[in-house]
mmCIF file of C-alpha atoms and ligand atoms in Angstrom:
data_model
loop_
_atom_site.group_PDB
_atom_site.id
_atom_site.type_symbol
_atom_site.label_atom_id
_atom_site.label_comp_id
_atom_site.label_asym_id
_atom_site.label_seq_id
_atom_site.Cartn_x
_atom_site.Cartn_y
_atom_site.Cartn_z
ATOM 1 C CA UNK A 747 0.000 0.000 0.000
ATOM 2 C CA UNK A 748 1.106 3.470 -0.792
ATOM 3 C CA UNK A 749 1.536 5.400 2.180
ATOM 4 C CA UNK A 750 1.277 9.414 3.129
ATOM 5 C CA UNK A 751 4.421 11.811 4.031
ATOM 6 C CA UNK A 752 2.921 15.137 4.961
ATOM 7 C CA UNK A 753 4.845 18.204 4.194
ATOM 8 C CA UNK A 754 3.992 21.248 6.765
ATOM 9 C CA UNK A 755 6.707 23.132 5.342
ATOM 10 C CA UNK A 756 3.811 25.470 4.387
ATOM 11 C CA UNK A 757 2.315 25.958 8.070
ATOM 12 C CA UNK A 758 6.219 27.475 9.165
ATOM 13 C CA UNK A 759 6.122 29.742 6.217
ATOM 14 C CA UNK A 760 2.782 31.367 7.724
ATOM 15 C CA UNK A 761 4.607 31.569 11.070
ATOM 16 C CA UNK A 762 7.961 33.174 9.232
ATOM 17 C CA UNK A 763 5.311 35.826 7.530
ATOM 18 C CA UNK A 764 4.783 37.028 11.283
ATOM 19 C CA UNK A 765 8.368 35.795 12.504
ATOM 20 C CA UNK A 766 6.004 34.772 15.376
ATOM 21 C CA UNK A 767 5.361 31.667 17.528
ATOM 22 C CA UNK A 768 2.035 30.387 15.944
ATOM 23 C CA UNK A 769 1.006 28.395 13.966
ATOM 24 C CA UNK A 770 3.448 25.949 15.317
ATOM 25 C CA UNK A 771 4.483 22.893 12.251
ATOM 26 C CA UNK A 772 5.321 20.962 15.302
ATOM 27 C CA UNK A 773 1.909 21.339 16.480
ATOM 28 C CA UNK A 774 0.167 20.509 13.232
ATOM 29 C CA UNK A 775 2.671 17.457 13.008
ATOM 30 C CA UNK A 776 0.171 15.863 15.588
ATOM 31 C CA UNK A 777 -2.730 16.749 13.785
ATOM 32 C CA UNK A 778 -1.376 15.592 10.543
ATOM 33 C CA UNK A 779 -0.589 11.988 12.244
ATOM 34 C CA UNK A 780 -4.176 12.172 14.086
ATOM 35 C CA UNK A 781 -5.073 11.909 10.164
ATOM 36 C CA UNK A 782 -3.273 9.535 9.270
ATOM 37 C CA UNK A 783 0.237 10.408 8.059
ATOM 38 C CA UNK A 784 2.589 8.006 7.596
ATOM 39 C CA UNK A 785 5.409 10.410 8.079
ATOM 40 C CA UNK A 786 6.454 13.712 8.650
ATOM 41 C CA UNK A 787 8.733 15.479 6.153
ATOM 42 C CA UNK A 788 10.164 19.078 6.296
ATOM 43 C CA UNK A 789 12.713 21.050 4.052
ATOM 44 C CA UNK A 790 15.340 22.528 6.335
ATOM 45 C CA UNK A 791 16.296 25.069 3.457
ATOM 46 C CA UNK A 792 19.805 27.048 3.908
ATOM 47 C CA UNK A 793 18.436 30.625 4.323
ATOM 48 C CA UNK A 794 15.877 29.177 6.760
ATOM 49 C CA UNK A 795 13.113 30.692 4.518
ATOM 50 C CA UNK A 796 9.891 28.235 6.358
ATOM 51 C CA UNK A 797 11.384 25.557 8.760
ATOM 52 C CA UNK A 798 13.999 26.420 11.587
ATOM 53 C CA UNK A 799 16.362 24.404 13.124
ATOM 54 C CA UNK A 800 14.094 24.309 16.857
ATOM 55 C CA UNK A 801 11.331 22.827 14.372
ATOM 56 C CA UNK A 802 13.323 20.035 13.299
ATOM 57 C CA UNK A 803 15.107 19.007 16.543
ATOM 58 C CA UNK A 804 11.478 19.255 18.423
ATOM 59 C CA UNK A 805 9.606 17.332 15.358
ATOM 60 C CA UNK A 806 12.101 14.263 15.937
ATOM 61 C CA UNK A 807 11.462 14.562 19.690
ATOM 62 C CA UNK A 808 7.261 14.567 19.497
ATOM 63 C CA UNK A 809 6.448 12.689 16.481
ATOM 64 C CA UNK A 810 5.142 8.758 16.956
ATOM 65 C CA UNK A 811 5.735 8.255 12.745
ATOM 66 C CA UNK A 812 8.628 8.853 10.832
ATOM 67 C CA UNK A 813 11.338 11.937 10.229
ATOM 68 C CA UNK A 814 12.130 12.527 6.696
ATOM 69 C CA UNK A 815 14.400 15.574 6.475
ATOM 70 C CA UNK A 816 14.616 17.286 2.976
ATOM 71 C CA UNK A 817 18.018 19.188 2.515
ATOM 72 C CA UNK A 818 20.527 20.018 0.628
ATOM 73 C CA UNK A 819 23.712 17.978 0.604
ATOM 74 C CA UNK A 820 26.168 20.815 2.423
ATOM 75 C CA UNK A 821 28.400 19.873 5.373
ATOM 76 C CA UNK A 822 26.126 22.495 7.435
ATOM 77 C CA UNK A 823 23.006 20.322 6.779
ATOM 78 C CA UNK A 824 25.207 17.109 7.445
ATOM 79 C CA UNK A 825 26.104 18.706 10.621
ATOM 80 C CA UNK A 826 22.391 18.802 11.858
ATOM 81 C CA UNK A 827 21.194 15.288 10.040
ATOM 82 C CA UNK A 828 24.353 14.050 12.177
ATOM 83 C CA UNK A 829 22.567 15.500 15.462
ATOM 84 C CA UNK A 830 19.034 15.574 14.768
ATOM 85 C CA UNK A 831 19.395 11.626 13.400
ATOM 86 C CA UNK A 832 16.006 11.664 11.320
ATOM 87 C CA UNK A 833 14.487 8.417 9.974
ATOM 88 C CA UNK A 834 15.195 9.464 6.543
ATOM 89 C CA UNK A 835 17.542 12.236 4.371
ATOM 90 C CA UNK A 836 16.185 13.394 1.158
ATOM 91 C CA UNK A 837 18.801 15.316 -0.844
ATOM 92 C CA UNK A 838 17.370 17.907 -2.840
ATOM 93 C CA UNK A 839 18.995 21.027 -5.243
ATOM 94 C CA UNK A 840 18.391 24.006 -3.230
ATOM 95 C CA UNK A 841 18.418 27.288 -5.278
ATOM 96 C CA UNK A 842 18.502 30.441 -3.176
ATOM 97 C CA UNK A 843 16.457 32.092 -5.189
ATOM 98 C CA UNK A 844 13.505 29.514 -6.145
ATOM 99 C CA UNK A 845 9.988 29.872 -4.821
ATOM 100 C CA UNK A 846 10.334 25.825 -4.196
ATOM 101 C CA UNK A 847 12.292 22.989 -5.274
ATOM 102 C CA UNK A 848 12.545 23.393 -8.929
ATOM 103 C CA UNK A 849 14.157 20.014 -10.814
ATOM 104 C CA UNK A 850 16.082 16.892 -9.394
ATOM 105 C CA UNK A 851 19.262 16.400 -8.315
ATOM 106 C CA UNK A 852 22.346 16.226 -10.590
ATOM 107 C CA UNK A 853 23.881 13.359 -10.275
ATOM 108 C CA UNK A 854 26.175 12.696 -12.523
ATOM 109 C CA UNK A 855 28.451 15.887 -11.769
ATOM 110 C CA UNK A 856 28.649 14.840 -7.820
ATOM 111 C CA UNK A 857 28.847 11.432 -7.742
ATOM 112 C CA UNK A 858 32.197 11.439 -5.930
ATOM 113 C CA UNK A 859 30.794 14.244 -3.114
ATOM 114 C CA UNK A 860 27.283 12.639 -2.544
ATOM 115 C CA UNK A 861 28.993 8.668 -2.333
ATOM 116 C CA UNK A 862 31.239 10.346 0.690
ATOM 117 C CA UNK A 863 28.328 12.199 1.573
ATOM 118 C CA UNK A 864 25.611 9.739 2.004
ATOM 119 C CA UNK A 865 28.199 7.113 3.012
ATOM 120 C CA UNK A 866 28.276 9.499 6.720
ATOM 121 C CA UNK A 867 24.654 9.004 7.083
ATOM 122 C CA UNK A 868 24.145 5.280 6.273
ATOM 123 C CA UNK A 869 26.706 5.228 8.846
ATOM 124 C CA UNK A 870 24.526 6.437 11.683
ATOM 125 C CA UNK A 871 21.787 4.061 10.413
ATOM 126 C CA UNK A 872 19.691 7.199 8.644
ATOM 127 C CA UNK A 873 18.155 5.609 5.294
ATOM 128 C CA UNK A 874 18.991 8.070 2.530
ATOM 129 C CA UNK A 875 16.767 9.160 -0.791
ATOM 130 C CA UNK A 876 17.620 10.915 -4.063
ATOM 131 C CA UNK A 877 15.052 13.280 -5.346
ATOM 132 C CA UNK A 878 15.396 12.899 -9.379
ATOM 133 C CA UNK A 879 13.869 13.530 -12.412
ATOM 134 C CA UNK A 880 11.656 10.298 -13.399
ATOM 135 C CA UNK A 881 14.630 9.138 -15.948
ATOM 136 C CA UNK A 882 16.527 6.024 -16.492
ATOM 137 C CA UNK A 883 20.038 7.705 -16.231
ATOM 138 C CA UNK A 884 19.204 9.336 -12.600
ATOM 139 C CA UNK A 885 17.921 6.057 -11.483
ATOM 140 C CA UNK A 886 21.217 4.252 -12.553
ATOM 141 C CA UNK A 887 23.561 7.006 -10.632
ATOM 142 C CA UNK A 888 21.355 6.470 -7.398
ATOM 143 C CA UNK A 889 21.976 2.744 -7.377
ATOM 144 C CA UNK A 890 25.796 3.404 -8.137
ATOM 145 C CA UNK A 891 26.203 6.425 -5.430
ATOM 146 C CA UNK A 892 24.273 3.766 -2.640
ATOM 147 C CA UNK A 893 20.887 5.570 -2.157
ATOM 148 C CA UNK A 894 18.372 3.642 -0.604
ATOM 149 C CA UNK A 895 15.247 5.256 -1.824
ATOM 150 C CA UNK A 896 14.732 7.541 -4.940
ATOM 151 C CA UNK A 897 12.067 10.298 -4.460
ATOM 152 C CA UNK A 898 11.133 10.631 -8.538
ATOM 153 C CA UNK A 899 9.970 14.377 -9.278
ATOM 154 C CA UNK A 900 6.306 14.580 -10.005
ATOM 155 C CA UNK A 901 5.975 18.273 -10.879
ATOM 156 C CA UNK A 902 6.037 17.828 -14.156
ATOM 157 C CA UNK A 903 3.358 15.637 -14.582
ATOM 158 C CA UNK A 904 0.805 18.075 -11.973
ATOM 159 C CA UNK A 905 1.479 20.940 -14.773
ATOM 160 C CA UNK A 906 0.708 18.893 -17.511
ATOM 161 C CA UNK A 907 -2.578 18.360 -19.182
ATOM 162 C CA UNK A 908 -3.876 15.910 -21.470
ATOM 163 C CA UNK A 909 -1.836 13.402 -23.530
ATOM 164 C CA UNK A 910 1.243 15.403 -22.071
ATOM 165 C CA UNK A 911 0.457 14.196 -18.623
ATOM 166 C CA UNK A 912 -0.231 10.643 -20.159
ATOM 167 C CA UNK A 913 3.151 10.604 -20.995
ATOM 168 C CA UNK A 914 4.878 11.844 -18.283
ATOM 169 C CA UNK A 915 2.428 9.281 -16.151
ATOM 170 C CA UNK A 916 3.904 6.710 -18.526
ATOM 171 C CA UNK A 917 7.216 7.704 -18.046
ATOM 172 C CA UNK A 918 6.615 7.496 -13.839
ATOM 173 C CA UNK A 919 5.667 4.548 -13.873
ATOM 174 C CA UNK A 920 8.408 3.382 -15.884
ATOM 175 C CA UNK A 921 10.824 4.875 -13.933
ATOM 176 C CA UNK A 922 8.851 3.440 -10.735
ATOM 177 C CA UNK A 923 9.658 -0.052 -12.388
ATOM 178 C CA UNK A 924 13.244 0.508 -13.412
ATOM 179 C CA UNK A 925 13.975 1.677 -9.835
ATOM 180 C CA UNK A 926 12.445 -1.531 -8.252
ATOM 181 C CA UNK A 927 13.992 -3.739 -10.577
ATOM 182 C CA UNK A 928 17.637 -2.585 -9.033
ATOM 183 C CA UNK A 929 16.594 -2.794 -5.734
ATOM 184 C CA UNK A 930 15.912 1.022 -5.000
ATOM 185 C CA UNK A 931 12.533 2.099 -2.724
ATOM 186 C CA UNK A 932 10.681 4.745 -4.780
ATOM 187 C CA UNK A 933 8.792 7.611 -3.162
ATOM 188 C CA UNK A 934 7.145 10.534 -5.390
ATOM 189 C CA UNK A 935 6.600 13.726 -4.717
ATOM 190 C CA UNK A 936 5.525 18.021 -5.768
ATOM 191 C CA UNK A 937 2.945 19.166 -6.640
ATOM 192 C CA UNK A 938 0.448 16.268 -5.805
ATOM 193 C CA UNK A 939 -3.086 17.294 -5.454
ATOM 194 C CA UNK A 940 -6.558 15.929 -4.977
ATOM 195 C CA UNK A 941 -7.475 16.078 -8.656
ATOM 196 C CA UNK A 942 -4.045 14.662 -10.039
ATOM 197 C CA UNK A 943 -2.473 12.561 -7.216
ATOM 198 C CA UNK A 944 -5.090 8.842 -7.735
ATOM 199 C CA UNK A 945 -2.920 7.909 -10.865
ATOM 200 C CA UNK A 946 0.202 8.300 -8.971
ATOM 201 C CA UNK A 947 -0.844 6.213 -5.773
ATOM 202 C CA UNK A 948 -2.136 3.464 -8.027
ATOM 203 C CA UNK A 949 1.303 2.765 -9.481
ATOM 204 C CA UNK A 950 2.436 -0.479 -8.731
ATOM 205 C CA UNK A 951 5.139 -0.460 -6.132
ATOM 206 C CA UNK A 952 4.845 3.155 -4.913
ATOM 207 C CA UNK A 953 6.014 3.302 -1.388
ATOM 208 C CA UNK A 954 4.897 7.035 -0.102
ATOM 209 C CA UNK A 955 3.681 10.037 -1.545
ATOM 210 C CA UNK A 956 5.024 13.385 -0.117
ATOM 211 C CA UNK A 957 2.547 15.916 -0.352
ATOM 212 C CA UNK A 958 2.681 19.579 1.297
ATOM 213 C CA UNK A 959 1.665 22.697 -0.719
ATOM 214 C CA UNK A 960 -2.425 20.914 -1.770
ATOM 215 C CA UNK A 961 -2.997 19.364 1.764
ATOM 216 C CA UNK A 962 -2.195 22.911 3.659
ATOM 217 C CA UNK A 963 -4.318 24.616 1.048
ATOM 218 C CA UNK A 964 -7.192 22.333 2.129
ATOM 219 C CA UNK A 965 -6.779 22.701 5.551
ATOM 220 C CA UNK A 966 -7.464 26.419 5.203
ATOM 221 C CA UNK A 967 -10.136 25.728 3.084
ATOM 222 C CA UNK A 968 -12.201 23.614 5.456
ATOM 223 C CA UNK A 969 -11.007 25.315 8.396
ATOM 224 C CA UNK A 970 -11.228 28.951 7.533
ATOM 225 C CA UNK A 971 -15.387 29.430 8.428
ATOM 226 C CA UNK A 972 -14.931 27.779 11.824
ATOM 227 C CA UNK A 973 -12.115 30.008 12.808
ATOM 228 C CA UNK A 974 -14.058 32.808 11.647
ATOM 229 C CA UNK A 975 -16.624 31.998 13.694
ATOM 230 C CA UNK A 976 -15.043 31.460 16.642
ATOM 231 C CA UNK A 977 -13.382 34.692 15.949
ATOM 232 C CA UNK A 978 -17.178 36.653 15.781
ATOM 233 C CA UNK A 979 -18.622 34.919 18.857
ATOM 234 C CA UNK A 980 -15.904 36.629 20.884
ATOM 235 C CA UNK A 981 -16.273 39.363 19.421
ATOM 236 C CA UNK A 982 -20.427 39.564 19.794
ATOM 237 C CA UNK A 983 -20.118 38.268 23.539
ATOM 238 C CA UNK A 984 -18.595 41.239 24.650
HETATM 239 N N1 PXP B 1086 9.021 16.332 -2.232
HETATM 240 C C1 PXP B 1086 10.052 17.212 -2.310
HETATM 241 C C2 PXP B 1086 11.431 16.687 -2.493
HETATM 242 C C3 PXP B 1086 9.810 18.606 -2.194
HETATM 243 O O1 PXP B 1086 10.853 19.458 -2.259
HETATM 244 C C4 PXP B 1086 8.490 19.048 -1.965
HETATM 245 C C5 PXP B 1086 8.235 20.521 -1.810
HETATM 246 O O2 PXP B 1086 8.776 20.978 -0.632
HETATM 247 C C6 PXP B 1086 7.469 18.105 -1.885
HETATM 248 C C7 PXP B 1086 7.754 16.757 -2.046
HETATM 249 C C8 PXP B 1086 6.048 18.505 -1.631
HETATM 250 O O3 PXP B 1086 5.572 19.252 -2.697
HETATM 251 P P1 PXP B 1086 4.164 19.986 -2.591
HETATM 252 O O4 PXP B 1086 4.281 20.998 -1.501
HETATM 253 O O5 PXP B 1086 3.996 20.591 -3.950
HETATM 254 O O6 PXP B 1086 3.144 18.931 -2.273
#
């Protein structure tokens, strides 16, 4: 069975627009797992943008599921992997400048660095993921580096329509296939929503889904009148 990572990167970046104490991602980590999550994942991102360091350290503390921490693949992110000691690493390409993480890693021009890299955190028993492009060659450098898991890209496929997204489906699930066949665990993840994300948890094979950005977005949705109200009756009781 497929199973659920929850993303609540999104609930610290409404805390960062306030640089205040609420609403609290370690909070909403127990809501998330009330519902069901399978795991908790967060991006630790270099400049700090949504999650903070307190978030992650507290997060491996209170959660009863799983840790997957989302970073880049610096020896200041190593650092806090090596004392934080989450379930799971996903390396990701971190670009200052991107609203969110735009493409998959490269591979092939760091094979040396991430081999040495990983090899630190297989060492302390963390299982480590690649987050790639859905295509054969990315797949192949994952096995050779040592990853565990692969994490294939799905953003492509959410901003596709039509016999474009057929495709890119087709090529997912190939991908899913290849990976398996070589031993690898294959996660998906970006840009998963509730119209698009059935086709991807029906692949054969599919261990989790992460999903952030969509699941937020619906929390507001269905929680936005309630807070409201609450809001009104203490205003009206006065
Ligand atoms: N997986 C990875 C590696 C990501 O970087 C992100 C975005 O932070 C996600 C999954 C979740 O994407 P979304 O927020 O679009 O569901």
């Amino acid at each position: 069975m497929t199973t659920l990572g929850v993303n609540i990167d999104h609930i610290a970046n409404v805390r960062q627009a306030r640089k205040t104490v609420e609403p609290d991602p370690v909070q909403f980590a127990f809501l998330a797992e009330l519902g069901g999550a399978d795991s908790i994942t967060v991006h630790l991102r270099e400049d700090r943008r949504h999650i903070q360091d307190r978030d992650v350290f507290l997060l491996k503390e209170t959660i009863k599921t799983k840790l997957n921490l989302e970073m880049a693949a610096t020896e200041e992110m190593l650092e806090i992997a090596r004392k934080v000691l989450p379930d799971y690493v996903t390396l990701v390409p971190e670009k200052r400048e991107e609203v969110t993480t735009e493409g998959g890693l490269n591979l092939k021009e760091n094979m040396k660095y991430l081999r040495n890299f990983i090899e630190n955190l297989k060492d302390l028993n963390i299982k480590v993921s690649a987050f790639i492009d859905p295509l054969s060659e990315q797949i192949n450098y994952s096995k050779e580096i040592g990853f565990d898991y692969v994490e294939l890209h799905t953003g492509k496929y959410a901003e596709l329509t039509g016999y474009d997204q057929y495709e890119e489906l087709q090529r997912l699930i190939e991908s899913t296939n290849e990976a398996n066949d070589i031993g690898l665990v294959v996660n998906a993840g970006h840009g998963l929503n509730f119209n698009n994300v059935k086709k991807i948890a029906s692949i054969n094979n599919m261990n989790e889904l992460n999903i952030g950005h969509s699941i937020v977005a619906r929390a507001l949705a269905v929680g936005l009148e309630k807070s409201v109200r609450e809001m009104k009756s203490l205003i009206k009781s006065n």
